[in-house]
C-alpha cells in the first residue's frame, strides 16, 4: 500500500506509480489522504498512515502551500515545513515514511530518523509548473513533473523492498579500462574519462557497503601489472575483496567467490562490456544479475541502474569492505586451532538503543543465511520489542553491530548474525549470554532455502534442524565453540533466480532513463491496454481530431467518436481540469469549467465551442481582409470554399 498525503492535488502521480508497479511486478494499492491535511494525517492515531502495514507512507510538500496567512515569508514556510518533518520523524509507523519537497523552492532536508528523502534530480524536467491547472484544481505541476516525481518515489520504494546486492563483480578489458591488457600491454591500456567516472562510482559504492571483485578472462599477472602501471587509476588493488582471473566460465568463478565470501550468488551483480558474457551468465549462473556496460554514456547509465541504489547507509555498511579484507587473514593462518585460540573474540550484547534502530531494521531485511526465522521488521516494530544488539570485535578489527536477538514471551523470535562474523564462535557466545540472563528460552527455527548455517547451528546444539527447542539456562551456558574440521571449499551450486528478485534493471537503465522515455512507454502501454471500441462517427475536422487525441490520452481510450461524452468514458473532476489545461496548451485558449461539465458535451460540441472561441478571437481587420479576398474569388471557387467549411464544421 502506498498512502499519500500532499499539500496540493497529487492524484496525477497515481498512473505513474501504477505504471512502475507493473514494470516491477509489484502490487501497490494507492490511497490519498484528504487534500492539504498533512499534519492531521501524521497525527491521526487511526488514520491512513497509522493503518498502513506494508509499503510506504509518502508526504509531498510544496512549501508555498504552507503559508497560513497573507504576507508569509519563506522563513514562515520553513518553520511549517520543519514542524511537518519533526512530526513525521517522531511517528513510529509500521512502514517507512518518504518525503519530497517540491518546487519552486529547493529545500535540503537534513537526515532524520524514520524519514527518507525523495529526490527528482536524476529526472530533470524543463517545464514543471502548470499555472492554469493550479488555479483550476490546485494541480501545480505538469504531467512531466508528476512523471519524474512518481518515478523517484517508485525507485526509492523499490530500493527499500528488494533483496540487497552486496558484491559488484567487474570485467577488466574495455570495462575498467579502455583496451586489452594482454594485447596492448599493461601500459598500453587507457584510463579515459568514462572509465575514470566508472571507477569513481565504484569507490562510492564501496564506501556505501558494496564489495568489489574482479571476474575477468585474463592472466592474473597482466591484470595486476596494469593496476601497478597506472597510478592515475582511482581504483586500486587494495580495493578488491575477491577475484577470479582465469579463462574458466565466469559463472563458475562467481559461484566460487560467493562460496569463499559466505554469500549467496544472488547477492552478486556482474558489470561487463560484452553482451555475450552476460548471456552466458544467464545460462550458468542465472541468480547473478548481469549488466552490460554501454560504449557511451557510462555515467548516465550507472545513475539509472536501480540495483545500485542504497536508501539507507549505516556505519556497518561503510566498514564492510575493510572487515572482509581483514578476514583474508583466515586463509593465512598456520594452524586453525592456534588461529582461534589467538583470535581475541569480543562480543558485546546490550538492549537495543533508539539510535541503533535503522541498522537493526536493515539487518532483518538483509540477513538470510544465519537467520532463524527471517522475519522482516521495521524500525517502528523493533522499537516496541525486547531486542538486543550484538557487537563483535577481534584482534583483526571492529565489526560493529552485526547481530540481533529479539525475545518475546520466552521465545527467541529473531536470532540473526551477519555472515561477516560467522565461523568464529560468535553464535555460541550469544547463546551463553542468553543463558546468563534468562532462566529458559525456546528457540524457533523456520527453514528456508538460504538459512542452512542457522539450521547447522541448531543441529549442533540440539540435533534438530527446525521447529522449536527449549533450552534451560544451564544448557545455554554450557555451549562451547570448537574449531571446525578442515574441509575443501566447494563452489555454490547454480540455483534459480531468487524469489522476488527483479531482473529488468538493464532495460530501465537504457530504455526508461528519462522522463520523455517513461512518458512514451506509459502512452504505448495505455494504447495496448485500452479496450477495443467501435467508432460510430470518427472525428472529421482538424479540431475534432486534435481534441480526440487529448481525450484518448486522458481517458485511456484507443478510439473516440464525435458523439462520445467525456464523463461517460470515465472522465471525472480531476481529468476535467487536466482537459481544460491540455486544450489551453493545444489551442492557446481557455475553456470554462462549465463548458466541460455540461451534461451533453460531446466531442463534436466541444470542438464547436473551441472553434467558436477561436473565431471570436480573430482581429476585425483580419476578418475584413478575408472578406475582401473572398470578393475576388470566382463563383466556382466560392462554392468549393463553402463546401470545405461545411465539412470542417
XYZ file of C-alpha atoms in Angstrom:
649
model
C 0.000 0.000 0.000
C 1.263 3.465 -0.894
C -0.503 6.099 1.212
C 0.000 9.674 0.033
C -0.613 12.956 1.813
C 0.146 16.189 -0.031
C -0.294 19.928 0.291
C -1.651 20.016 -3.276
C -3.776 17.808 -5.527
C -1.421 14.873 -6.053
C -3.675 12.350 -7.812
C -1.853 12.730 -11.181
C 1.016 10.779 -9.606
C -1.159 7.642 -9.385
C -0.900 6.442 -13.019
C 2.887 6.878 -12.820
C 3.131 4.725 -9.688
C 0.796 2.141 -11.223
C 2.978 2.041 -14.348
C 6.087 1.349 -12.275
C 4.304 -1.270 -10.185
C 3.546 -3.159 -13.399
C 7.137 -2.786 -14.618
C 8.496 -4.130 -11.333
C 5.942 -6.913 -10.977
C 4.603 -5.378 -7.762
C 1.153 -4.815 -6.313
C 0.890 -1.265 -4.978
C -2.637 -0.233 -3.971
C -2.654 3.561 -3.670
C -4.701 5.740 -1.324
C -4.715 9.514 -0.874
C -5.302 11.425 2.343
C -7.653 14.444 2.231
C -6.320 17.469 0.379
C -3.712 19.568 2.272
C -4.063 17.744 5.595
C -0.504 16.514 6.048
C -0.160 17.267 9.748
C -3.589 15.849 10.509
C -2.707 12.654 8.654
C 0.576 12.337 10.551
C -1.045 12.845 13.937
C -4.197 10.751 13.486
C -3.647 7.555 15.570
C -6.154 5.600 13.470
C -5.679 7.487 10.209
C -4.399 6.459 6.805
C -0.700 6.461 7.723
C -1.184 4.730 11.066
C -3.214 1.912 9.462
C -0.671 1.226 6.707
C 1.101 -2.071 7.459
C 3.001 -2.697 4.209
C 4.591 -0.457 1.601
C 5.245 3.191 2.439
C 3.713 6.469 3.547
C 4.525 9.367 1.219
C 4.482 13.089 2.047
C 4.538 15.584 -0.844
C 5.062 19.207 0.183
C 5.115 22.415 -1.831
C 6.476 24.965 0.682
C 4.322 27.778 -0.712
C 1.218 25.809 0.328
C 2.296 26.007 3.975
C 1.682 29.758 4.324
C -1.213 30.206 6.739
C -1.570 33.971 6.431
C -1.142 36.784 3.915
C 2.363 38.107 3.555
C 4.007 34.912 4.847
C 7.734 34.752 4.175
C 9.989 31.853 3.217
C 11.087 31.719 6.843
C 7.443 31.149 7.857
C 7.166 28.373 5.283
C 10.395 26.813 6.539
C 9.080 26.766 10.103
C 5.923 24.987 8.978
C 7.979 22.529 6.924
C 10.219 21.846 9.924
C 7.100 21.171 12.003
C 5.865 18.630 9.457
C 9.243 16.893 9.244
C 9.683 16.766 13.021
C 6.195 15.325 13.414
C 6.852 12.705 10.727
C 10.187 11.737 12.312
C 8.545 11.335 15.707
C 5.936 8.873 14.452
C 6.592 5.136 14.704
C 4.678 3.973 11.680
C 4.905 0.338 10.633
C 6.213 1.351 7.187
C 8.869 3.821 6.001
C 7.944 7.463 5.520
C 9.100 9.067 2.262
C 9.083 12.860 1.934
C 9.522 15.042 -1.158
C 9.839 18.829 -1.073
C 8.563 20.007 -4.456
C 9.366 23.156 -6.485
C 9.563 26.029 -6.939
C 11.843 26.098 -3.895
C 14.625 23.597 -3.352
C 14.874 22.810 0.346
C 17.596 20.479 1.553
C 16.356 18.184 4.295
C 18.845 17.183 6.975
C 18.933 13.441 7.749
C 16.325 12.491 10.300
C 15.328 9.140 11.787
C 12.331 7.440 10.208
C 12.425 9.720 7.147
C 13.702 9.026 3.640
C 14.038 11.873 1.163
C 12.659 11.589 -2.381
C 14.780 13.383 -4.975
C 13.930 14.018 -8.624
C 17.447 15.216 -9.526
C 18.086 12.253 -11.829
C 14.895 13.067 -13.761
C 15.167 16.751 -14.720
C 12.096 18.472 -16.148
C 12.371 21.743 -18.051
C 8.740 22.822 -17.631
C 7.402 21.763 -14.237
C 4.816 24.469 -13.470
C 1.186 24.369 -14.661
C -0.322 27.673 -13.529
C -3.707 27.057 -15.180
C -4.242 23.662 -13.550
C -3.045 25.084 -10.236
C -5.656 27.848 -10.465
C -8.463 25.493 -11.522
C -7.798 22.454 -9.362
C -4.686 23.005 -7.208
C -2.674 20.809 -9.580
C 0.537 22.838 -9.700
C 2.666 20.592 -11.886
C 2.848 19.390 -15.467
C 2.455 15.710 -16.391
C 6.221 15.618 -16.969
C 6.974 16.659 -13.385
C 4.439 14.208 -11.958
C 6.194 11.525 -14.044
C 9.549 12.487 -12.519
C 8.095 12.607 -9.007
C 6.283 9.278 -9.321
C 9.388 7.632 -10.741
C 11.533 8.900 -7.870
C 9.020 7.593 -5.309
C 8.795 4.204 -7.048
C 12.577 3.937 -7.269
C 13.087 4.638 -3.569
C 10.314 2.260 -2.558
C 11.804 -0.476 -4.758
C 15.221 0.014 -3.151
C 13.664 -0.393 0.285
C 11.838 -3.588 -0.641
C 14.262 -5.506 -2.855
C 16.784 -8.058 -1.540
C 20.124 -6.240 -1.372
C 23.070 -6.749 -3.666
C 26.382 -6.986 -1.827
C 29.104 -7.561 -4.435
C 29.921 -5.821 -7.721
C 31.961 -8.145 -9.919
C 33.876 -6.398 -12.687
C 35.268 -7.334 -16.035
C 38.629 -5.688 -16.835
C 39.298 -5.136 -20.564
C 37.024 -2.465 -22.102
C 35.285 -2.164 -18.730
C 37.709 -0.973 -16.044
C 39.980 0.391 -18.748
C 39.935 1.005 -22.490
C 41.961 -1.614 -24.316
C 43.135 -5.196 -23.760
C 45.949 -5.521 -21.256
C 47.036 -8.919 -22.624
C 47.465 -7.492 -26.143
C 48.188 -3.802 -25.652
C 50.347 -4.432 -22.599
C 49.761 -3.081 -19.068
C 50.934 0.376 -20.117
C 49.028 0.300 -23.418
C 45.521 0.473 -21.995
C 43.926 3.844 -21.194
C 42.001 5.177 -18.220
C 39.823 7.574 -20.184
C 37.153 9.885 -18.812
C 34.282 7.375 -18.858
C 36.423 4.687 -17.137
C 37.589 7.146 -14.528
C 33.946 8.037 -13.879
C 33.173 4.321 -13.561
C 35.986 3.790 -11.065
C 34.914 6.798 -9.002
C 31.383 5.407 -8.982
C 32.677 2.014 -7.828
C 34.586 3.561 -4.941
C 31.445 5.406 -3.842
C 29.591 2.096 -3.938
C 32.345 0.532 -1.825
C 32.013 3.337 0.726
C 28.295 2.523 0.939
C 28.966 -1.132 1.747
C 29.389 -2.906 -1.580
C 32.287 -5.311 -2.041
C 34.284 -5.102 -5.265
C 35.508 -8.211 -7.074
C 37.175 -8.965 -10.392
C 35.714 -11.549 -12.760
C 37.688 -11.377 -15.976
C 39.183 -13.652 -18.597
C 42.793 -12.536 -18.246
C 46.123 -13.737 -17.000
C 46.337 -12.565 -13.374
C 49.824 -11.069 -13.810
C 48.595 -8.911 -16.717
C 45.774 -7.512 -14.599
C 47.894 -6.720 -11.538
C 50.649 -5.221 -13.666
C 48.048 -2.978 -15.258
C 46.919 -1.782 -11.840
C 50.555 -1.089 -10.905
C 51.358 0.649 -14.216
C 48.584 3.241 -13.879
C 48.968 5.407 -10.760
C 46.224 7.626 -12.193
C 43.688 4.827 -11.640
C 41.176 5.687 -8.951
C 40.531 2.023 -8.210
C 43.484 0.268 -6.584
C 44.300 -3.384 -5.947
C 43.631 -2.993 -2.223
C 40.018 -2.082 -3.028
C 39.394 -5.560 -4.491
C 37.976 -8.031 -1.972
C 37.928 -11.135 -4.205
C 38.926 -12.101 -7.729
C 38.765 -14.886 -10.284
C 41.119 -14.137 -13.169
C 41.211 -17.115 -15.491
C 39.805 -18.468 -18.734
C 37.165 -20.541 -16.974
C 33.470 -19.614 -17.436
C 32.594 -16.555 -15.390
C 29.589 -18.303 -13.859
C 31.948 -20.805 -12.232
C 34.238 -18.099 -10.858
C 31.345 -16.071 -9.475
C 29.932 -19.064 -7.626
C 33.389 -19.828 -6.236
C 33.760 -16.266 -4.948
C 30.290 -16.428 -3.410
C 31.246 -19.592 -1.525
C 34.550 -18.088 -0.384
C 32.813 -14.968 0.948
C 29.959 -16.970 2.549
C 27.441 -15.083 0.440
C 24.661 -16.181 -1.846
C 25.418 -15.850 -5.549
C 22.193 -13.869 -5.889
C 23.851 -11.044 -3.944
C 26.311 -10.589 -6.847
C 25.985 -8.434 -9.928
C 28.416 -8.547 -12.854
C 29.324 -5.442 -14.848
C 30.741 -6.396 -18.248
C 31.027 -4.690 -21.644
C 30.467 -7.962 -23.536
C 26.783 -8.915 -24.084
C 27.906 -12.471 -24.869
C 29.363 -12.887 -21.378
C 26.134 -11.578 -19.852
C 24.077 -14.006 -21.964
C 26.269 -16.946 -20.897
C 25.859 -15.875 -17.298
C 22.105 -16.286 -17.706
C 22.694 -19.940 -18.508
C 25.435 -20.777 -15.997
C 24.512 -18.575 -13.015
C 21.054 -17.073 -13.529
C 20.942 -15.951 -9.899
C 23.651 -13.351 -10.635
C 22.445 -10.046 -12.094
C 24.292 -9.352 -15.345
C 24.632 -5.749 -16.573
C 26.032 -4.788 -19.958
C 28.128 -1.624 -19.764
C 27.330 0.628 -22.753
C 30.009 2.009 -25.059
C 28.927 5.606 -24.420
C 27.034 7.452 -21.700
C 28.522 5.315 -18.930
C 27.956 7.834 -16.120
C 24.311 8.350 -17.103
C 23.817 4.589 -17.353
C 25.239 3.950 -13.885
C 22.973 6.629 -12.391
C 19.950 4.784 -13.751
C 20.768 1.236 -12.667
C 18.360 0.923 -9.757
C 20.288 -2.066 -8.392
C 22.986 0.368 -7.205
C 20.590 2.385 -5.010
C 21.189 2.460 -1.244
C 18.268 4.086 0.586
C 19.966 3.747 3.989
C 23.724 3.615 4.631
C 24.908 2.716 8.127
C 28.345 2.743 9.743
C 28.378 -1.036 9.412
C 27.904 -0.642 5.659
C 30.821 1.778 5.449
C 33.155 -0.627 7.219
C 32.056 -3.783 5.393
C 34.811 -3.865 2.774
C 37.527 -3.367 5.385
C 36.020 -6.139 7.514
C 36.097 -8.595 4.641
C 39.676 -7.718 3.877
C 40.618 -8.484 7.470
C 39.041 -11.888 7.028
C 41.584 -12.717 4.349
C 43.936 -13.391 7.255
C 41.932 -16.530 7.977
C 43.409 -18.274 4.970
C 46.948 -17.354 6.001
C 46.741 -18.888 9.479
C 49.431 -21.539 10.048
C 47.176 -23.571 12.358
C 43.392 -23.328 12.530
C 43.380 -24.250 16.220
C 46.061 -21.674 17.004
C 44.187 -19.117 14.964
C 41.030 -19.434 17.044
C 42.981 -19.515 20.305
C 44.575 -16.164 19.486
C 41.505 -14.576 17.872
C 40.680 -12.492 20.995
C 36.974 -12.549 20.186
C 34.873 -9.911 21.952
C 31.074 -9.990 21.826
C 29.097 -7.135 23.392
C 25.332 -7.591 23.778
C 23.013 -4.916 25.112
C 19.405 -3.746 24.891
C 18.784 -2.106 21.543
C 19.317 1.679 21.680
C 16.991 4.032 19.768
C 19.880 5.226 17.590
C 20.502 1.599 16.582
C 17.022 1.103 15.138
C 17.953 1.874 11.469
C 20.768 -0.698 11.482
C 18.615 -3.266 13.329
C 15.815 -2.936 10.778
C 18.374 -3.181 7.970
C 19.767 -6.415 9.433
C 16.326 -8.032 9.490
C 15.835 -7.093 5.834
C 19.257 -8.175 4.593
C 20.362 -11.170 6.664
C 19.335 -14.519 5.214
C 21.951 -17.179 5.971
C 22.270 -17.132 9.759
C 18.704 -16.108 10.479
C 16.457 -18.414 12.460
C 13.088 -17.011 11.311
C 13.864 -14.421 8.538
C 11.140 -12.166 9.964
C 11.482 -8.691 8.451
C 10.997 -5.822 10.870
C 10.572 -2.060 10.539
C 12.114 0.442 12.947
C 8.708 1.069 14.480
C 8.132 -2.631 15.152
C 11.563 -3.112 16.707
C 11.077 -0.082 18.949
C 8.264 -1.914 20.724
C 10.067 -5.252 21.156
C 12.579 -6.687 23.623
C 15.535 -6.576 21.257
C 19.263 -6.916 21.850
C 22.055 -5.722 19.560
C 25.210 -7.802 19.085
C 28.553 -6.058 18.508
C 31.622 -8.079 17.536
C 35.371 -7.387 17.547
C 38.554 -9.459 17.484
C 42.264 -8.868 17.025
C 41.684 -8.114 13.346
C 39.356 -5.201 13.950
C 35.911 -3.924 14.896
C 32.968 -5.464 13.015
C 30.354 -3.315 14.723
C 26.639 -4.016 15.030
C 26.397 -7.373 13.260
C 23.675 -9.345 15.036
C 20.256 -9.116 16.642
C 18.185 -11.129 19.111
C 14.508 -10.489 19.818
C 12.836 -12.237 22.765
C 9.055 -12.333 23.117
C 7.337 -14.200 25.955
C 10.226 -16.590 26.456
C 10.619 -17.317 22.736
C 13.595 -16.239 20.642
C 11.548 -14.565 17.923
C 14.616 -13.431 15.973
C 18.232 -14.638 16.098
C 20.421 -13.426 13.268
C 24.086 -12.718 12.569
C 25.813 -11.122 9.615
C 27.776 -13.643 7.588
C 30.861 -11.479 8.231
C 31.157 -12.824 11.786
C 30.210 -16.467 11.295
C 32.538 -19.363 11.905
C 34.442 -17.982 14.884
C 32.137 -18.709 17.809
C 30.001 -15.560 17.926
C 26.748 -17.543 17.819
C 27.957 -19.695 20.720
C 28.871 -16.614 22.748
C 25.394 -15.164 22.167
C 23.687 -18.323 23.443
C 25.924 -18.352 26.549
C 24.984 -14.710 27.217
C 21.304 -15.580 26.923
C 21.878 -18.339 29.486
C 23.226 -15.729 31.896
C 20.131 -13.543 31.549
C 17.178 -15.908 31.029
C 16.072 -18.955 33.033
C 14.988 -20.748 29.864
C 14.299 -19.868 26.247
C 12.543 -21.521 23.347
C 14.426 -21.232 20.051
C 12.283 -21.253 16.919
C 13.781 -22.049 13.521
C 11.853 -21.749 10.272
C 13.889 -23.407 7.480
C 14.383 -21.543 4.201
C 16.383 -22.235 1.062
C 19.160 -19.943 2.307
C 19.446 -20.276 6.097
C 21.475 -23.501 6.080
C 24.070 -22.007 8.528
C 21.309 -21.371 11.063
C 19.996 -24.903 10.600
C 23.513 -26.316 11.076
C 23.956 -24.376 14.314
C 20.650 -25.617 15.735
C 21.632 -29.142 14.738
C 24.938 -28.669 16.579
C 23.098 -27.552 19.712
C 20.170 -29.956 19.757
C 20.432 -32.452 16.915
C 17.448 -30.815 15.205
C 17.387 -28.507 12.173
C 13.975 -26.878 12.509
C 10.978 -26.382 14.743
C 11.131 -25.226 18.368
C 13.609 -26.300 21.031
C 13.629 -25.151 24.652
C 16.962 -24.804 26.437
C 17.481 -24.172 30.139
C 19.907 -21.570 31.432
C 22.394 -24.299 32.310
C 22.222 -25.789 28.825
C 22.762 -22.406 27.222
C 25.713 -21.540 29.471
C 27.353 -24.858 28.610
C 27.507 -24.164 24.854
C 31.121 -24.178 23.633
C 32.759 -23.469 20.295
C 35.327 -25.729 18.713
C 37.275 -25.128 15.531
C 35.596 -26.815 12.559
C 37.306 -29.714 10.858
C 39.152 -28.708 7.673
C 37.089 -29.142 4.558
C 37.569 -28.377 0.911
C 35.780 -25.286 -0.325
C 33.183 -26.202 -2.911
C 31.577 -23.841 -5.339
C 27.998 -22.947 -4.588
C 25.628 -24.775 -6.927
C 23.646 -22.900 -9.504
C 20.141 -22.075 -8.335
C 17.127 -20.424 -9.826
C 16.796 -16.667 -9.570
C 15.791 -15.803 -6.011
C 12.093 -15.322 -5.465
C 11.208 -11.659 -5.639
C 14.415 -10.716 -7.445
C 13.728 -8.182 -10.178
C 15.829 -8.719 -13.313
C 14.858 -5.749 -15.508
C 17.498 -3.247 -14.355
C 19.252 -3.188 -17.735
C 16.033 -2.269 -19.549
C 15.245 0.520 -17.077
C 18.756 1.968 -17.351
C 18.676 2.017 -21.151
C 15.005 2.459 -22.081
C 13.293 4.129 -19.106
C 16.045 6.514 -18.059
C 14.437 9.881 -18.885
C 11.066 11.477 -18.281
C 10.407 11.597 -22.023
C 11.062 7.879 -22.461
C 8.964 6.992 -19.429
C 6.041 9.061 -20.722
C 6.333 7.448 -24.149
C 6.337 3.981 -22.573
C 3.291 4.878 -20.471
C 1.437 6.097 -23.552
C 2.337 2.964 -25.505
C 1.209 0.754 -22.634
C -2.025 2.704 -22.357
C -2.749 2.153 -26.036
C -2.106 -1.574 -25.690
C -4.305 -1.885 -22.612
C -7.174 0.208 -23.967
C -10.229 -1.899 -24.818
C -11.160 -2.077 -28.471
C -14.099 0.198 -29.343
C -16.187 0.710 -32.421
C -16.087 4.283 -33.648
C -19.612 5.173 -34.721
C -18.654 8.588 -36.076
C -14.922 9.202 -36.319
C -13.557 12.755 -35.959
C -13.601 14.635 -39.268
C -12.327 18.150 -38.702
C -8.833 19.047 -37.567
C -10.183 20.379 -34.246
C -12.104 17.157 -33.579
C -9.045 15.063 -34.314
C -6.825 17.115 -32.005
C -9.432 17.011 -29.225
C -9.888 13.257 -29.715
C -6.141 12.767 -29.208
C -6.349 14.655 -25.898
C -9.363 12.628 -24.764
C -7.627 9.404 -25.723
C -4.551 10.378 -23.690
C -6.523 11.371 -20.588
C -9.134 8.609 -20.679
C -7.006 5.717 -21.888
C -9.343 5.029 -24.785
C -7.994 3.827 -28.107
C -10.717 5.408 -30.238
C -13.071 8.350 -29.741
C -16.327 9.086 -31.600
C -17.671 12.569 -32.153
C -20.812 11.597 -30.208
C -18.912 10.354 -27.135
C -19.398 12.119 -23.795
C -16.263 12.799 -21.732
C -17.779 11.629 -18.432
C -19.465 8.581 -19.926
C -15.992 7.380 -20.978
C -14.657 7.590 -17.418
C -13.907 11.264 -17.033
C -14.099 12.888 -13.603
C -13.415 16.269 -11.997
C -9.623 15.850 -11.899
C -9.498 14.799 -15.538
C -11.793 17.690 -16.427
C -9.229 20.130 -15.002
C -6.493 18.399 -16.965
C -8.666 18.563 -20.092
C -9.013 22.342 -19.747
C -5.246 22.771 -19.353
C -4.455 20.452 -22.275
C -6.889 22.387 -24.510
C -5.141 25.587 -23.491
C -1.754 24.105 -24.421
C -3.034 22.716 -27.722
C -5.196 25.607 -28.936
C -3.908 28.606 -26.990
C -7.351 29.328 -25.453
C -9.003 28.505 -22.162
C -12.349 26.762 -21.785
C -14.531 27.393 -18.769
C -15.273 24.512 -16.436
C -18.947 24.913 -17.390
C -18.021 24.114 -20.984
C -16.523 20.799 -19.879
C -19.029 19.919 -17.158
C -22.097 20.281 -19.370
C -24.021 17.011 -19.314
C -24.392 16.906 -23.091
C -20.854 17.975 -24.002
C -19.817 15.542 -26.683
C -16.581 15.661 -28.620
C -18.371 17.346 -31.537
C -19.957 20.013 -29.322
C -16.689 20.686 -27.510
C -14.987 21.097 -30.904
C -17.709 23.605 -31.869
C -17.085 25.570 -28.639
C -13.365 25.656 -29.361
C -13.923 26.838 -32.927
C -16.415 29.484 -31.841
C -13.967 30.920 -29.316
C -11.208 30.898 -31.879
C -13.432 32.816 -34.351
C -14.285 35.391 -31.678
C -10.629 35.969 -31.034
C -9.905 36.986 -34.649
C -8.921 40.628 -35.243
C -11.682 42.601 -37.150
C -9.075 43.876 -39.560
C -8.095 40.320 -40.369
C -11.756 39.413 -40.921
C -12.175 42.407 -43.287
C -9.098 41.309 -45.203
C -10.547 37.805 -45.580
C -13.853 39.273 -46.881
C -12.009 41.327 -49.459
C -10.129 38.193 -50.532
C -13.426 36.283 -50.870
C -14.845 39.019 -53.058
C -12.058 38.365 -55.542
C -12.966 34.655 -55.853
C -14.929 33.243 -58.760
C -18.347 31.653 -58.203
C -16.863 28.161 -58.548
C -14.091 28.944 -56.042
C -16.678 30.267 -53.554
C -18.751 27.063 -53.861
C -15.635 24.935 -53.219
C -14.647 27.013 -50.175
C -18.167 26.793 -48.697
C -18.160 23.018 -49.164
C -14.799 22.809 -47.402
C -16.014 24.945 -44.472
C -19.191 22.882 -44.086
C -17.117 19.727 -43.935
C -14.834 21.373 -41.355
C -17.690 22.311 -39.036
